[in-house]
PDB file of C-alpha atoms in Angstrom:
ATOM      1  CA  MET A   1     103.731  90.100 127.051  1.00 57.00           C
ATOM      2  CA  CYS A   2     103.618  86.486 125.759  1.00 69.00           C
ATOM      3  CA  ARG A   3     107.167  86.498 124.398  1.00 72.00           C
ATOM      4  CA  TYR A   4     108.692  83.696 126.466  1.00 76.00           C
ATOM      5  CA  VAL A   5     105.698  81.401 126.979  1.00 84.00           C
ATOM      6  CA  GLY A   6     107.334  78.497 125.109  1.00 80.00           C
ATOM      7  CA  PHE A   7     110.466  78.824 127.221  1.00 80.00           C
ATOM      8  CA  ALA A   8     108.367  78.776 130.403  1.00 82.00           C
ATOM      9  CA  VAL A   9     106.398  75.732 129.244  1.00 86.00           C
ATOM     10  CA  VAL A  10     109.635  73.834 128.608  1.00 86.00           C
ATOM     11  CA  ALA A  11     110.778  74.832 132.094  1.00 84.00           C
ATOM     12  CA  LEU A  12     107.677  73.094 133.486  1.00 90.00           C
ATOM     13  CA  LEU A  13     108.993  69.748 132.195  1.00 90.00           C
ATOM     14  CA  VAL A  14     111.217  69.735 135.280  1.00 90.00           C
ATOM     15  CA  GLU A  15     108.102  69.127 137.358  1.00 92.00           C
ATOM     16  CA  ILE A  16     107.674  65.664 135.826  1.00 93.00           C
ATOM     17  CA  ASN A  17     110.759  64.582 137.747  1.00 94.00           C
ATOM     18  CA  SER A  18     109.387  66.221 140.889  1.00 94.00           C
ATOM     19  CA  ILE A  19     106.683  63.527 141.048  1.00 95.00           C
ATOM     20  CA  PHE A  20     109.271  60.775 141.516  1.00 96.00           C
ATOM     21  CA  LEU A  21     111.523  62.932 143.679  1.00 95.00           C
ATOM     22  CA  HIS A  22     108.674  63.638 146.115  1.00 96.00           C
ATOM     23  CA  LEU A  23     107.493  60.021 146.032  1.00 96.00           C
ATOM     24  CA  ARG A  24     111.048  58.990 146.939  1.00 95.00           C
ATOM     25  CA  GLN A  25     111.039  61.375 149.895  1.00 95.00           C
ATOM     26  CA  MET A  26     107.665  60.131 151.121  1.00 95.00           C
ATOM     27  CA  MET A  27     108.898  56.527 150.919  1.00 95.00           C
ATOM     28  CA  ARG A  28     111.972  57.444 152.954  1.00 94.00           C
ATOM     29  CA  MET A  29     109.806  59.159 155.580  1.00 94.00           C
ATOM     30  CA  ALA A  30     107.599  56.050 155.715  1.00 95.00           C
ATOM     31  CA  SER A  31     110.741  53.948 156.362  1.00 93.00           C
ATOM     32  CA  ILE A  32     110.313  51.792 153.272  1.00 92.00           C
ATOM     33  CA  ALA A  33     113.613  52.782 151.701  1.00 87.00           C
ATOM     34  CA  LYS A  34     114.730  49.138 151.532  1.00 88.00           C
ATOM     35  CA  SER A  35     111.747  47.935 149.473  1.00 92.00           C
ATOM     36  CA  THR A  36     111.656  46.918 145.824  1.00 94.00           C
ATOM     37  CA  MET A  37     109.157  49.697 145.119  1.00 95.00           C
ATOM     38  CA  TYR A  38     111.625  52.248 146.476  1.00 95.00           C
ATOM     39  CA  ARG A  39     114.396  50.808 144.293  1.00 94.00           C
ATOM     40  CA  ILE A  40     112.197  50.988 141.175  1.00 96.00           C
ATOM     41  CA  ASN A  41     111.193  54.541 142.018  1.00 96.00           C
ATOM     42  CA  SER A  42     114.862  55.452 142.518  1.00 95.00           C
ATOM     43  CA  MET A  43     115.741  54.200 139.040  1.00 95.00           C
ATOM     44  CA  ILE A  44     112.790  56.002 137.448  1.00 96.00           C
ATOM     45  CA  ASN A  45     113.695  59.095 139.446  1.00 96.00           C
ATOM     46  CA  LEU A  46     117.260  59.049 138.153  1.00 95.00           C
ATOM     47  CA  GLY A  47     116.085  58.484 134.570  1.00 95.00           C
ATOM     48  CA  THR A  48     113.547  61.302 134.664  1.00 96.00           C
ATOM     49  CA  TYR A  49     116.144  63.467 136.394  1.00 96.00           C
ATOM     50  CA  VAL A  50     118.497  63.140 133.437  1.00 95.00           C
ATOM     51  CA  VAL A  51     115.756  63.538 130.817  1.00 94.00           C
ATOM     52  CA  PHE A  52     113.591  66.229 132.385  1.00 94.00           C
ATOM     53  CA  ARG A  53     116.026  68.199 134.515  1.00 93.00           C
ATOM     54  CA  ILE A  54     119.481  67.960 132.976  1.00 94.00           C
ATOM     55  CA  ASN A  55     118.395  67.831 129.313  1.00 94.00           C
ATOM     56  CA  THR A  56     115.787  70.540 129.794  1.00 92.00           C
ATOM     57  CA  LEU A  57     118.297  72.754 131.571  1.00 91.00           C
ATOM     58  CA  ALA A  58     120.831  72.178 128.790  1.00 93.00           C
ATOM     59  CA  TRP A  59     118.236  73.025 126.126  1.00 91.00           C
ATOM     60  CA  MET A  60     117.162  76.175 127.976  1.00 90.00           C
ATOM     61  CA  THR A  61     120.787  77.318 128.342  1.00 92.00           C
ATOM     62  CA  ARG A  62     121.410  76.644 124.643  1.00 94.00           C
ATOM     63  CA  TRP A  63     118.265  78.560 123.680  1.00 90.00           C
ATOM     64  CA  LEU A  64     119.277  81.496 125.867  1.00 91.00           C
ATOM     65  CA  VAL A  65     122.756  81.650 124.297  1.00 93.00           C
ATOM     66  CA  LEU A  66     121.480  81.310 120.714  1.00 94.00           C
ATOM     67  CA  ASN A  67     118.827  83.979 121.174  1.00 90.00           C
ATOM     68  CA  ARG A  68     120.850  86.504 123.169  1.00 94.00           C
ATOM     69  CA  ASP A  69     120.557  89.069 120.362  1.00 94.00           C
ATOM     70  CA  HIS A  70     116.748  88.995 120.612  1.00 91.00           C
ATOM     71  CA  ILE A  71     116.552  89.255 124.400  1.00 90.00           C
ATOM     72  CA  PRO A  72     116.879  92.503 126.351  1.00 91.00           C
ATOM     73  CA  LEU A  73     120.134  92.739 128.325  1.00 94.00           C
ATOM     74  CA  PHE A  74     118.400  92.706 131.714  1.00 94.00           C
ATOM     75  CA  SER A  75     116.359  89.598 130.859  1.00 90.00           C
ATOM     76  CA  TYR A  76     119.420  87.875 129.427  1.00 94.00           C
ATOM     77  CA  THR A  77     121.466  88.660 132.539  1.00 95.00           C
ATOM     78  CA  VAL A  78     118.771  87.498 134.949  1.00 94.00           C
ATOM     79  CA  GLY A  79     118.180  84.383 132.832  1.00 90.00           C
ATOM     80  CA  SER A  80     121.881  83.554 132.642  1.00 94.00           C
ATOM     81  CA  VAL A  81     122.428  83.975 136.371  1.00 96.00           C
ATOM     82  CA  GLY A  82     119.290  81.952 137.102  1.00 93.00           C
ATOM     83  CA  MET A  83     120.370  79.154 134.766  1.00 93.00           C
ATOM     84  CA  ALA A  84     123.841  79.077 136.349  1.00 94.00           C
ATOM     85  CA  ILE A  85     122.327  78.762 139.828  1.00 96.00           C
ATOM     86  CA  MET A  86     119.878  76.082 138.684  1.00 93.00           C
ATOM     87  CA  THR A  87     122.700  74.143 137.002  1.00 93.00           C
ATOM     88  CA  LEU A  88     124.749  74.166 140.183  1.00 95.00           C
ATOM     89  CA  MET A  89     121.759  73.146 142.313  1.00 95.00           C
ATOM     90  CA  ASN A  90     120.859  70.304 139.951  1.00 94.00           C
ATOM     91  CA  ILE A  91     124.427  68.978 139.851  1.00 94.00           C
ATOM     92  CA  VAL A  92     124.577  68.921 143.664  1.00 96.00           C
ATOM     93  CA  LEU A  93     121.145  67.266 143.923  1.00 94.00           C
ATOM     94  CA  PHE A  94     122.079  64.678 141.279  1.00 95.00           C
ATOM     95  CA  TYR A  95     125.250  63.802 143.195  1.00 95.00           C
ATOM     96  CA  ARG A  96     123.306  63.495 146.452  1.00 94.00           C
ATOM     97  CA  LEU A  97     120.722  61.216 144.819  1.00 93.00           C
ATOM     98  CA  LEU A  98     123.435  59.016 143.331  1.00 93.00           C
ATOM     99  CA  ARG A  99     125.332  58.845 146.607  1.00 94.00           C
ATOM    100  CA  THR A 100     122.266  58.082 148.717  1.00 91.00           C
ATOM    101  CA  ASP A 101     120.490  55.585 146.475  1.00 91.00           C
ATOM    102  CA  PHE A 102     123.224  53.903 144.447  1.00 89.00           C
ATOM    103  CA  LEU A 103     126.700  54.512 145.848  1.00 88.00           C
ATOM    104  CA  LYS A 104     125.647  53.862 149.429  1.00 71.00           C
ATOM    105  CA  SER A 105     125.735  50.062 149.105  1.00 62.00           C
ATOM    106  CA  SER A 106     129.400  50.002 148.082  1.00 59.00           C
ATOM    107  CA  ARG A 107     130.249  52.333 150.989  1.00 56.00           C
ATOM    108  CA  GLU A 108     128.407  50.072 153.438  1.00 62.00           C
ATOM    109  CA  LYS A 109     130.386  47.068 152.183  1.00 61.00           C
ATOM    110  CA  GLU A 110     133.648  48.937 152.818  1.00 62.00           C
ATOM    111  CA  VAL A 111     132.533  49.858 156.346  1.00 61.00           C
ATOM    112  CA  ARG A 112     131.566  46.256 157.087  1.00 63.00           C
ATOM    113  CA  LYS A 113     134.870  45.028 155.693  1.00 63.00           C
ATOM    114  CA  ASP A 114     136.777  47.477 157.934  1.00 63.00           C
ATOM    115  CA  LYS A 115     134.797  46.329 160.980  1.00 66.00           C
ATOM    116  CA  ASP A 116     135.588  42.666 160.237  1.00 64.00           C
ATOM    117  CA  VAL A 117     139.327  43.392 160.117  1.00 59.00           C
TER     118      VAL A 117
END
């Protein structure tokens, strides 16, 4: 019954990023999205996102592929489909974070420039 405990523990590393992701959301709800603290949290959030979500997901996918001969077909199929869904969700969330926190300022400058013309 304890065959995939290590895999599950590695999957919990994703929750480290959740701390900064939820703190970011609470700061936005408190209307302090323009503060220095928010900006610092955004950078830490993006860093932990790459380390603890993207890298962990990549490692888990690699492990699943390398160990496919030792995993029952049903578990491998469910794991592969789950990893594909999680990869897609994380890519979309990463893009949304980038767009909202970092690419937004360049978009606002373009809008202001268009209004001035």
